[in-house]
Amino acid sequence: MSTPTASTRALGAVSGLVAATAGVLAAHGTAALLPGVTPPVTAVGNRAIDWTPQPVKDWAIETFGAADKAVLVAGVLLTVALLAGATGLIGVRRRGTALALLAGLVVLASVAMFTDRASTAGPVGQGLTATVLAVVGLGGLWWLLGAVGTGRPAVPVGGLRSRAGAATTRTRVLRSDDTDLEATSDFDRRRFLQAAGALAAVGAAGGVVVETGGAAAVASRDALRLPAPAVPAVPVPDGVSFELPGLTPHLTSNADFYRVDTALTVPDVPLEGYRLRIHGLVDHPLELTFSDLLDRRLVERRITLTCVSNPVGGDLVDNATWIGVPMRELLAEAGVQQHADAVKSTSADGFTAGTPLEALTDDREALVAIGMNGEPLPLEHGFPVRMVTPGLYGYVSATKWLVDLKVTRFVDFSAYWTSRGYAERAPIKLSSRIDVPGSFERLDSGRRVVAGVAWAQPHGIDAVEVRVDGGDWQQAELAEEDSTVTWRPWRWDWPAEPGTHRLEVRATDRTGETQTSQRVPVAPDGSTGWHSVTVTVT
């Protein structure tokens, strides 16, 4: 068998890439039309999330922040592109082998779709999506490779013949015995362009459908007007923050609020047909529509949320105003049985969390939230319904796209993150952070302001101290307290002298506990340690 020319190999790689792209886009478009179907890239990405070692996940969150999902999707797409190109390259000489390899990739993607935790569709919907992926991907590769050909061996001039419809390419080559030959490639340009054009059209159609995905939830949210809460939040106290450039604002906008979850694509959960089920170890199971929740007593509270992946000094903590139904009222109506000690919450995409029952029934007033900063929940922050629980890290208390609450016992279940080694109960640890000045910043000598925020849910911050270069601790000024479940800004005036200096901060809560200096990582129940920044004063 002759060795294909460089141009033939390139066309083979392009064929694999075009066929795979069209297949994936067509499958994603099909999934977007079928409620509850997980498309192939999302399903593969979810498997990657589920199987990635926890230290790697923590590194990705710390390194990429809110862009971690985009990076993961880009990685999946790049891997698919490389494999598809390699498959097409192999297909120039061994078309059957290439089709078998691509079929293997289709099978893997299909298995990921059928077993995806986020899927709520039956086997018919997933099967149809997998069929589209196979037909477009495999059929497209077979069509394109047939047009590319394999490159005919070099033959003497005069022995060349062009088959009907083929574009025969002649190239002068010199054999070792100095006999001129012409090489020919059986590349069928017209057929290739027809196949590529058809696949591009199919892929574009799928892409258009995908682009309009999530429209049902968007339309529901756009049409929703939240009623005024029966119990509005108390006015924000005067002096709740300091007017300092670089200091975190007291309230975080919806656009800036951190997002960490396991959903590669935001679940499309319209209000029509929404149900929140409350069941398990209760006397009176409940099933509530969104309208039922709107008719309940709505309360408004400012609450700071913190992610367990937040490192010392990190920014995976934010403060917002939430509107919702008190969780304890719903659980009281359901009638919690005495031996229960936990609530297992489930999101529309299959994520689960386990929350200590006492945290949902005590006076911290956990919410089944429907509003954020005066508007319906943004889609990426849980629309239409989510949990907000003060004092607990989000992975056990802040389930988004909430559809199910099961009153149970910790011994009877394992939630998503606890099954991966995280702690069962996860109270937020006493923490503080320096916002101003930034690390490695250069400052002029003289009086400079050092400022930041501290949080200690549900007890509240009592004191914040700062020290320079390991010296004596200095008392910082605290802003007015909003509540014990929100963070509290602080500031300290520093007589900065020339040199390189290390600033450290620690906080004390109302129980008298002072923040520990011991550094521990975020797993299994949150980081600890004093935050520090190094600056140069000139």
PDB file of N, CA, C and O in Angstrom, residues 18 64 113 117 124 175 203 275 289 308 347 358 378 389 392 436 467 472 537:
ATOM      1  N   VAL A  18     -14.511  17.485  10.836  1.00  0.00           N
ATOM      2  CA  VAL A  18     -15.803  17.962  10.345  1.00  0.00           C
ATOM      3  C   VAL A  18     -16.924  16.992  10.728  1.00  0.00           C
ATOM      4  O   VAL A  18     -17.995  17.407  11.197  1.00  0.00           O
ATOM      5  N   PHE A  64      -8.765  28.764  38.282  1.00  0.00           N
ATOM      6  CA  PHE A  64      -9.615  29.333  37.234  1.00  0.00           C
ATOM      7  C   PHE A  64     -10.858  30.031  37.767  1.00  0.00           C
ATOM      8  O   PHE A  64     -11.525  30.744  37.013  1.00  0.00           O
ATOM      9  N   MET A 113     -24.132   9.592  28.459  1.00  0.00           N
ATOM     10  CA  MET A 113     -25.456  10.213  28.409  1.00  0.00           C
ATOM     11  C   MET A 113     -26.488   9.385  29.172  1.00  0.00           C
ATOM     12  O   MET A 113     -27.277   9.912  29.960  1.00  0.00           O
ATOM     13  N   ARG A 117     -26.128  11.728  35.801  1.00  0.00           N
ATOM     14  CA  ARG A 117     -26.967  12.022  36.965  1.00  0.00           C
ATOM     15  C   ARG A 117     -27.944  13.156  36.702  1.00  0.00           C
ATOM     16  O   ARG A 117     -28.968  13.292  37.371  1.00  0.00           O
ATOM     17  N   VAL A 124     -35.770   6.633  25.617  1.00  0.00           N
ATOM     18  CA  VAL A 124     -36.098   7.005  24.237  1.00  0.00           C
ATOM     19  C   VAL A 124     -35.404   8.301  23.847  1.00  0.00           C
ATOM     20  O   VAL A 124     -34.779   8.401  22.783  1.00  0.00           O
ATOM     21  N   ARG A 175      12.196   9.241  -9.848  1.00  0.00           N
ATOM     22  CA  ARG A 175      12.507   7.962  -9.248  1.00  0.00           C
ATOM     23  C   ARG A 175      14.022   7.787  -9.209  1.00  0.00           C
ATOM     24  O   ARG A 175      14.771   8.508  -9.863  1.00  0.00           O
ATOM     25  N   GLY A 203     -24.660  20.594  11.206  1.00  0.00           N
ATOM     26  CA  GLY A 203     -24.054  21.108  12.428  1.00  0.00           C
ATOM     27  C   GLY A 203     -24.551  22.500  12.770  1.00  0.00           C
ATOM     28  O   GLY A 203     -24.822  22.809  13.936  1.00  0.00           O
ATOM     29  N   ARG A 275     -42.209  21.577  40.620  1.00  0.00           N
ATOM     30  CA  ARG A 275     -42.704  21.002  41.873  1.00  0.00           C
ATOM     31  C   ARG A 275     -41.548  20.879  42.866  1.00  0.00           C
ATOM     32  O   ARG A 275     -40.449  20.454  42.494  1.00  0.00           O
ATOM     33  N   THR A 289     -46.046  23.813  44.254  1.00  0.00           N
ATOM     34  CA  THR A 289     -45.730  24.494  43.007  1.00  0.00           C
ATOM     35  C   THR A 289     -45.037  25.812  43.332  1.00  0.00           C
ATOM     36  O   THR A 289     -44.980  26.239  44.501  1.00  0.00           O
ATOM     37  N   VAL A 308     -16.880  25.967  50.398  1.00  0.00           N
ATOM     38  CA  VAL A 308     -15.846  25.224  51.113  1.00  0.00           C
ATOM     39  C   VAL A 308     -14.519  25.262  50.359  1.00  0.00           C
ATOM     40  O   VAL A 308     -13.449  25.091  50.958  1.00  0.00           O
ATOM     41  N   SER A 347     -31.099  18.655  43.442  1.00  0.00           N
ATOM     42  CA  SER A 347     -31.322  19.677  42.429  1.00  0.00           C
ATOM     43  C   SER A 347     -31.872  19.044  41.161  1.00  0.00           C
ATOM     44  O   SER A 347     -31.868  17.816  41.004  1.00  0.00           O
ATOM     45  N   GLU A 358     -30.990  20.500  62.412  1.00  0.00           N
ATOM     46  CA  GLU A 358     -31.078  21.625  63.345  1.00  0.00           C
ATOM     47  C   GLU A 358     -30.742  22.956  62.690  1.00  0.00           C
ATOM     48  O   GLU A 358     -31.255  24.003  63.074  1.00  0.00           O
ATOM     49  N   PRO A 378     -31.155  34.582  39.553  1.00  0.00           N
ATOM     50  CA  PRO A 378     -30.562  34.376  38.232  1.00  0.00           C
ATOM     51  C   PRO A 378     -30.497  32.880  37.921  1.00  0.00           C
ATOM     52  O   PRO A 378     -30.429  32.046  38.832  1.00  0.00           O
ATOM     53  N   THR A 389     -28.658  28.747  53.543  1.00  0.00           N
ATOM     54  CA  THR A 389     -28.568  28.369  54.955  1.00  0.00           C
ATOM     55  C   THR A 389     -27.382  29.072  55.595  1.00  0.00           C
ATOM     56  O   THR A 389     -26.228  28.746  55.284  1.00  0.00           O
ATOM     57  N   LEU A 392     -23.307  27.466  57.202  1.00  0.00           N
ATOM     58  CA  LEU A 392     -22.802  26.208  56.679  1.00  0.00           C
ATOM     59  C   LEU A 392     -22.222  26.435  55.288  1.00  0.00           C
ATOM     60  O   LEU A 392     -22.759  27.229  54.502  1.00  0.00           O
ATOM     61  N   VAL A 436      -7.231  45.430  51.133  1.00  0.00           N
ATOM     62  CA  VAL A 436      -6.419  46.608  50.854  1.00  0.00           C
ATOM     63  C   VAL A 436      -5.287  46.678  51.875  1.00  0.00           C
ATOM     64  O   VAL A 436      -5.563  46.633  53.082  1.00  0.00           O
ATOM     65  N   ARG A 467      -1.267  42.726  62.345  1.00  0.00           N
ATOM     66  CA  ARG A 467       0.111  42.918  62.792  1.00  0.00           C
ATOM     67  C   ARG A 467       1.036  43.002  61.589  1.00  0.00           C
ATOM     68  O   ARG A 467       0.704  42.526  60.490  1.00  0.00           O
ATOM     69  N   ASP A 472       3.501  43.058  67.392  1.00  0.00           N
ATOM     70  CA  ASP A 472       2.325  43.018  68.257  1.00  0.00           C
ATOM     71  C   ASP A 472       1.046  43.185  67.435  1.00  0.00           C
ATOM     72  O   ASP A 472       1.019  43.902  66.423  1.00  0.00           O
ATOM     73  N   VAL A 537       7.124  49.268  50.727  1.00  0.00           N
ATOM     74  CA  VAL A 537       6.896  50.692  51.029  1.00  0.00           C
ATOM     75  C   VAL A 537       8.138  51.474  50.625  1.00  0.00           C
ATOM     76  O   VAL A 537       9.265  51.101  50.975  1.00  0.00           O
TER      77      VAL A 537
END
